[in-house]
Short mmCIF file of C-alpha atoms in Angstrom, two decimals:
data_model
loop_
_atom_site.label_atom_id
_atom_site.label_comp_id
_atom_site.label_asym_id
_atom_site.label_seq_id
_atom_site.Cartn_x
_atom_site.Cartn_y
_atom_site.Cartn_z
CA MET Y 5 -4.17 340.53 29.93
CA THR Y 6 -3.32 341.33 26.38
CA THR Y 7 -0.55 339.92 24.26
CA GLY Y 8 0.92 343.18 22.94
CA ASN Y 9 2.91 343.28 19.66
CA GLY Y 10 1.10 340.18 18.47
CA ARG Y 11 3.03 337.87 20.77
CA ARG Y 12 1.28 334.97 22.50
CA LEU Y 13 1.01 334.97 26.24
CA ALA Y 14 1.57 331.61 27.82
CA THR Y 15 -1.42 330.37 29.76
CA ALA Y 16 0.52 329.05 32.73
CA LEU Y 17 0.35 331.99 34.94
CA LEU Y 18 -2.76 333.15 33.13
CA GLY Y 19 -4.72 330.33 34.67
CA SER Y 20 -3.69 331.14 38.20
CA ALA Y 21 -4.61 333.86 40.68
CA THR Y 22 -0.95 333.81 41.74
CA ALA Y 23 0.43 335.14 38.41
CA LEU Y 24 4.05 336.12 38.91
CA LEU Y 25 4.62 338.63 36.11
CA ALA Y 26 2.98 342.02 35.48
CA PHE Y 27 1.88 342.96 31.98
CA ALA Y 28 1.51 346.45 30.47
CA ALA Y 29 2.51 348.59 27.50
CA PRO Y 30 5.67 350.74 27.43
CA ALA Y 31 5.13 354.38 28.27
CA ALA Y 32 7.46 355.89 25.68
CA ALA Y 33 8.80 355.19 22.22
CA ALA Y 34 12.48 354.73 21.43
CA PRO Y 35 14.12 357.50 19.44
CA THR Y 36 14.49 356.80 15.75
CA GLY Y 37 17.81 358.55 15.15
CA GLY Y 38 21.33 357.88 16.35
CA GLN Y 39 23.16 354.73 17.33
CA LEU Y 40 21.43 352.54 19.93
CA ASP Y 41 23.65 350.06 21.75
CA ALA Y 42 23.60 348.27 25.10
CA ASP Y 43 25.51 345.79 27.23
CA VAL Y 44 23.98 343.17 29.52
CA SER Y 45 25.71 341.37 32.37
CA VAL Y 46 24.35 338.76 34.77
CA GLY Y 47 25.34 337.51 38.19
CA ARG Y 48 24.86 334.00 39.50
CA LEU Y 49 21.45 332.37 39.89
CA VAL Y 50 21.65 330.43 43.14
CA LEU Y 51 18.49 328.56 44.13
CA ASP Y 52 18.22 327.97 47.85
CA PRO Y 53 16.14 325.16 49.38
CA THR Y 54 12.89 326.34 50.98
CA ALA Y 55 9.72 324.81 52.37
CA ARG Y 56 8.35 324.91 48.83
CA GLY Y 57 11.09 323.83 46.46
CA TYR Y 58 14.00 326.09 45.52
CA GLN Y 59 13.96 329.86 45.17
CA GLY Y 60 16.48 332.48 44.06
CA SER Y 61 17.03 335.62 41.98
CA LEU Y 62 19.23 336.39 38.99
CA PRO Y 63 20.95 339.83 39.10
CA ILE Y 64 20.94 341.58 35.70
CA THR Y 65 22.53 344.89 34.72
CA VAL Y 66 21.80 346.71 31.43
CA THR Y 67 24.05 349.58 30.31
CA ASN Y 68 23.10 352.09 27.61
CA ARG Y 69 26.16 352.45 25.35
CA GLY Y 70 24.41 354.65 22.81
CA PRO Y 71 24.43 358.45 22.51
CA ALA Y 72 20.73 358.94 23.27
CA ALA Y 73 18.41 358.22 26.18
CA THR Y 74 16.07 355.32 25.40
CA TYR Y 75 14.44 352.25 26.89
CA PHE Y 76 15.50 348.64 26.51
CA SER Y 77 13.99 345.22 27.03
CA VAL Y 78 15.57 341.91 27.96
CA THR Y 79 14.62 338.50 26.59
CA ILE Y 80 15.15 335.72 29.13
CA VAL Y 81 15.26 331.98 28.43
CA GLU Y 82 14.70 330.11 31.69
CA PRO Y 83 17.11 327.27 32.51
CA VAL Y 84 14.35 325.12 34.07
CA ALA Y 85 10.92 324.87 32.47
CA GLY Y 86 8.29 326.76 34.46
CA SER Y 87 10.75 328.37 36.86
CA ILE Y 88 10.76 332.07 35.92
CA GLY Y 89 8.97 334.49 38.22
CA ASN Y 90 8.65 338.23 38.74
CA VAL Y 91 10.97 341.07 37.78
CA SER Y 92 12.11 343.33 40.62
CA PRO Y 93 11.34 346.22 40.47
CA ASP Y 94 8.10 345.33 38.70
CA SER Y 95 8.20 345.60 34.93
CA PRO Y 96 5.88 344.75 32.01
CA CYS Y 97 6.57 341.32 30.48
CA VAL Y 98 5.18 339.10 27.71
CA TYR Y 99 5.81 335.46 26.88
CA LEU Y 100 7.31 334.50 23.53
CA SER Y 101 7.46 331.09 21.88
CA PRO Y 102 9.13 328.49 24.12
CA GLN Y 103 12.56 327.01 23.45
CA ASP Y 104 13.09 323.32 24.24
CA ASN Y 105 9.91 323.39 26.36
CA ARG Y 106 11.27 326.31 28.44
CA ARG Y 107 9.61 329.69 28.75
CA VAL Y 108 11.00 332.70 26.92
CA VAL Y 109 9.98 336.02 28.48
CA ASN Y 110 10.53 339.55 27.17
CA CYS Y 111 10.53 342.21 29.90
CA MET Y 112 11.07 345.95 29.85
CA VAL Y 113 14.09 347.11 31.82
CA PRO Y 114 12.49 348.63 34.94
CA GLY Y 115 12.34 352.38 35.35
CA PRO Y 116 12.48 355.31 32.93
CA ASN Y 117 14.64 355.63 29.83
CA LEU Y 118 18.32 354.89 30.35
CA GLU Y 119 20.58 357.87 29.88
CA PRO Y 120 23.77 357.47 27.78
CA GLY Y 121 26.30 355.52 29.84
CA GLU Y 122 23.78 354.66 32.55
CA ALA Y 123 23.93 351.13 34.03
CA ARG Y 124 20.70 349.87 35.64
CA PRO Y 125 20.55 346.78 37.87
CA PHE Y 126 17.43 344.69 38.53
CA SER Y 127 16.65 341.05 39.25
CA VAL Y 128 14.41 338.22 38.09
CA ALA Y 129 13.03 335.66 40.54
CA PHE Y 130 13.02 331.91 39.91
CA GLN Y 131 11.33 329.01 41.68
CA VAL Y 132 11.67 325.28 41.00
CA LEU Y 133 8.97 323.16 42.61
CA THR Y 134 11.03 320.06 43.32
CA PRO Y 135 12.08 318.69 46.73
CA PRO Y 136 15.44 319.97 48.02
CA GLN Y 137 18.22 317.42 47.76
CA ASP Y 138 21.25 316.65 49.93
CA GLU Y 139 23.57 317.26 46.96
CA ALA Y 140 24.12 320.36 44.86
CA MET Y 141 22.65 320.42 41.35
CA ILE Y 142 22.97 322.53 38.23
CA ALA Y 143 20.78 323.26 35.20
CA LYS Y 144 22.36 325.03 32.25
CA GLY Y 145 20.81 326.79 29.26
CA GLY Y 146 19.62 330.09 30.71
CA LYS Y 147 20.15 333.12 28.50
CA VAL Y 148 19.57 336.88 28.69
CA SER Y 149 19.73 339.20 25.68
CA VAL Y 150 19.12 342.95 25.63
CA ASN Y 151 17.01 344.53 22.89
CA VAL Y 152 16.47 348.14 21.91
CA GLY Y 153 12.91 349.10 22.73
CA ASP Y 154 10.05 346.72 23.37
CA GLY Y 155 10.78 343.43 21.61
CA SER Y 156 13.06 344.84 18.94
CA PRO Y 157 14.73 341.99 17.03
CA ALA Y 158 18.07 343.83 17.20
CA VAL Y 159 20.09 342.20 19.99
CA GLY Y 160 22.54 344.59 21.61
CA ASP Y 161 24.29 341.99 23.77
CA GLN Y 162 23.64 338.64 25.43
CA ALA Y 163 24.87 336.51 28.33
CA SER Y 164 24.36 332.92 29.46
CA PHE Y 165 23.66 331.66 32.96
CA ALA Y 166 22.95 328.44 34.82
CA ALA Y 167 20.66 327.63 37.74
CA ARG Y 168 22.74 326.40 40.67
CA PHE Y 169 20.81 324.44 43.32
CA ARG Y 170 22.24 324.68 46.82
CA SER Y 171 22.18 321.40 48.76
CA THR Y 172 20.22 321.06 52.00
CA SER Y 173 23.56 321.34 53.83
CA GLY Y 174 24.30 324.65 52.08
CA SER Y 175 26.90 323.42 49.57
CA LEU Y 176 27.23 324.42 45.91
CA ARG Y 177 30.27 322.20 45.31
CA HIS Y 178 30.40 319.22 42.93
CA PRO Y 179 26.92 319.73 41.46
CA VAL Y 180 25.17 316.95 39.56
CA PRO Y 181 22.89 317.76 36.59
CA TYR Y 182 19.30 318.56 37.49
CA VAL Y 183 16.99 316.49 35.29
CA GLN Y 184 13.36 317.61 35.24
CA ASP Y 185 10.51 315.16 34.63
CA SER Y 186 9.14 315.21 31.10
CA GLN Y 187 5.92 313.36 32.01
CA ALA Y 188 3.27 314.35 34.53
CA ARG Y 189 2.48 312.18 37.53
CA ALA Y 190 -0.95 313.42 38.52
CA SER Y 191 -3.87 311.53 40.09
CA ILE Y 192 -7.47 312.20 41.09
CA ARG Y 193 -9.80 310.57 43.64
CA THR Y 194 -13.39 311.27 44.65
CA ALA Y 195 -15.15 310.42 47.91
CA GLY Y 196 -17.91 308.06 46.73
CA GLY Y 197 -21.03 309.57 45.18
CA VAL Y 198 -22.73 312.92 45.57
CA THR Y 199 -26.24 313.79 46.71
CA LEU Y 200 -27.91 316.90 45.29
CA VAL Y 201 -30.51 318.52 47.53
CA ARG Y 202 -33.52 320.44 46.20
CA GLN Y 203 -33.32 324.24 46.61
CA GLU Y 204 -36.07 326.86 46.86
CA ASP Y 205 -35.88 327.61 43.13
CA GLY Y 206 -36.40 323.94 42.28
CA SER Y 207 -32.78 323.24 41.35
CA TYR Y 208 -30.62 320.69 43.15
CA LEU Y 209 -27.19 321.44 44.62
CA GLY Y 210 -24.49 319.28 46.18
CA ARG Y 211 -20.77 319.08 46.76
CA LEU Y 212 -18.33 316.28 46.07
CA PRO Y 213 -15.01 315.98 47.95
CA VAL Y 214 -12.14 315.56 45.49
CA SER Y 215 -8.43 314.95 46.06
CA VAL Y 216 -5.73 315.62 43.45
CA GLY Y 217 -2.14 314.46 43.88
CA TRP Y 218 1.08 315.44 42.15
CA ALA Y 219 4.10 313.14 42.40
CA GLY Y 220 6.65 314.64 39.96
CA ASP Y 221 8.18 317.95 38.94
CA ALA Y 222 7.20 318.21 35.26
CA ALA Y 223 6.60 321.73 33.97
CA HIS Y 224 2.92 322.66 34.22
CA GLU Y 225 0.73 325.73 34.28
CA TYR Y 226 -2.30 324.19 35.98
CA LEU Y 227 -4.28 320.96 36.22
CA SER Y 228 -7.74 320.77 34.68
CA VAL Y 229 -10.64 318.34 35.01
CA GLU Y 230 -13.17 317.53 32.29
CA ALA Y 231 -16.45 315.70 32.94
CA THR Y 232 -16.37 313.20 30.07
CA THR Y 233 -19.76 311.80 31.12
CA LEU Y 234 -22.46 313.90 32.76
CA PRO Y 235 -26.20 313.16 33.27
CA ALA Y 236 -28.66 315.35 31.39
CA GLY Y 237 -29.35 318.58 33.26
CA VAL Y 238 -26.40 318.19 35.65
CA ARG Y 239 -23.63 320.79 35.52
CA ILE Y 240 -20.41 321.63 37.33
CA TRP Y 241 -21.21 324.76 39.31
CA GLY Y 242 -17.75 325.59 40.62
CA THR Y 243 -15.21 324.50 43.23
CA ASP Y 244 -14.69 325.38 46.87
CA PRO Y 245 -12.26 327.04 47.18
CA GLN Y 246 -12.32 328.55 43.71
CA ASP Y 247 -9.72 330.85 42.14
CA MET Y 248 -10.62 330.36 38.45
CA PRO Y 249 -13.99 330.10 36.65
CA SER Y 250 -15.57 326.73 35.95
CA PHE Y 251 -17.35 325.98 32.68
CA PHE Y 252 -20.31 323.62 33.41
CA THR Y 253 -18.41 320.55 32.16
CA SER Y 254 -14.87 321.42 33.33
CA PHE Y 255 -12.85 323.26 35.96
CA GLN Y 256 -9.30 324.08 36.95
CA VAL Y 257 -7.89 322.52 40.09
CA PRO Y 258 -7.70 325.43 42.57
CA GLY Y 259 -4.42 326.55 44.06
CA GLY Y 260 -2.19 326.96 41.01
CA ARG Y 261 0.95 324.91 40.37
CA PHE Y 262 1.78 321.85 42.44
CA MET Y 263 4.85 321.03 44.49
CA THR Y 264 6.22 317.49 44.15
CA GLY Y 265 4.39 315.25 46.62
CA GLU Y 266 1.53 317.69 47.19
CA GLN Y 267 -2.00 316.42 47.81
CA ARG Y 268 -4.79 318.97 47.41
CA SER Y 269 -8.38 318.45 48.63
CA PHE Y 270 -11.36 320.60 47.67
CA ASP Y 271 -15.07 320.31 46.87
CA VAL Y 272 -16.64 320.28 43.42
CA LEU Y 273 -20.09 321.88 43.36
CA LEU Y 274 -22.72 320.24 41.14
CA ARG Y 275 -26.15 321.47 40.15
CA ALA Y 276 -29.18 319.84 38.52
CA ASP Y 277 -31.76 321.93 36.66
CA PRO Y 278 -35.19 322.72 38.13
CA GLY Y 279 -37.72 320.08 37.16
CA THR Y 280 -35.26 317.22 37.60
CA GLU Y 281 -36.96 314.14 38.99
CA PRO Y 282 -35.53 312.99 42.33
CA GLY Y 283 -33.63 309.71 42.37
CA ASP Y 284 -30.61 308.23 40.69
CA LEU Y 285 -29.51 310.65 37.97
CA GLY Y 286 -26.66 308.56 36.60
CA GLY Y 287 -22.87 308.52 36.68
CA VAL Y 288 -20.17 311.13 36.15
CA THR Y 289 -16.59 310.53 35.04
CA PHE Y 290 -13.89 313.10 35.73
CA GLU Y 291 -10.71 313.11 33.63
CA LEU Y 292 -7.67 314.96 34.96
CA SER Y 293 -5.08 316.50 32.63
CA THR Y 294 -1.89 318.54 33.04
CA GLN Y 295 -1.67 321.74 30.99
CA TRP Y 296 1.52 323.41 29.71
CA TYR Y 297 1.64 326.05 26.97
CA GLY Y 298 -1.90 325.28 25.83
CA GLY Y 299 -1.19 321.56 25.40
CA VAL Y 300 -1.63 318.43 27.49
CA VAL Y 301 1.42 316.90 29.15
CA THR Y 302 1.62 313.12 28.78
CA ASP Y 303 1.03 311.37 32.10
CA ALA Y 304 3.29 308.53 33.22
CA ASP Y 305 0.29 306.59 34.59
CA PRO Y 306 -2.99 307.57 32.91
CA ALA Y 307 -4.90 304.92 34.87
CA ASP Y 308 -5.24 307.19 37.92
CA ASN Y 309 -6.28 310.25 35.90
CA THR Y 310 -9.99 309.32 35.94
CA ALA Y 311 -12.57 309.03 38.71
CA SER Y 312 -16.22 308.01 38.42
CA PHE Y 313 -19.10 308.53 40.82
CA ALA Y 314 -22.91 308.42 41.00
CA VAL Y 315 -25.25 311.41 41.32
CA THR Y 316 -28.49 311.26 43.30
CA ALA Y 317 -31.14 313.98 43.70
CA VAL Y 318 -33.36 314.21 46.81
CA ASP Y 319 -36.14 316.55 47.89
CA ALA Y 320 -34.74 317.16 51.38
CA SER Y 321 -31.46 316.68 53.22
#
């Protein structure tokens, strides 16, 4: 992925194999002459309860009010941090600087240039990974503005919207404010120590069962683990399953973003260099952190963000 126009891509969906937005460059340039004007209108964003949080789509319509055919983009501020998903039909998007911890996404209006007077509808998906409630909720602060061309600072029109959470009984009446967690509630556990077994090339390999839990709904892109202590010659060799690269002393928790209450188990693969002497190699400490926009989210209980275990090398299983 590339940033395009010098704008920074958020790393949330970058760190996941389940990225929700497509990224590309526009195919044509906007005309330089004549008046360029547009209107934008939005429908209601209703988030319905599902087996994995709430999901819904926001209808958007852009109308070309100018005298010439051209393309437009929309800039969307999400009402709930981390909730914005794909544009339908697919359209190139980039992330801009966040507002109040919420993503701001600039997307091309899908399809070819809009002809004068043409109105084009499309939609943007949203998902909030919090457990469905028996009462309706609402989150305000969403905004859509239409821009001439790709990321032009000239705003043709704008509209506000709220995220309305349908209750588990189907009601939207008498909503209470939805308040998202500001602190992470993540935890990590390991299953005792790990034994590395000698391979034909003289190296030692082993796997350590790990469990990561997520108890809140704070905005996050992914969870990462750093080995703050590691015996000489021992490296992290990956995870199983693995959907992102590991980096010898760190890895991303596989599976992407977490749903409130989710527990995820996987194996961490460890390797010791050829020539390592069999026996007790020492201890390893894993430190779990929650990542959002390239920074670490403060955890409500840091005590359960670390796990330590011993590493042993043997000549045979």
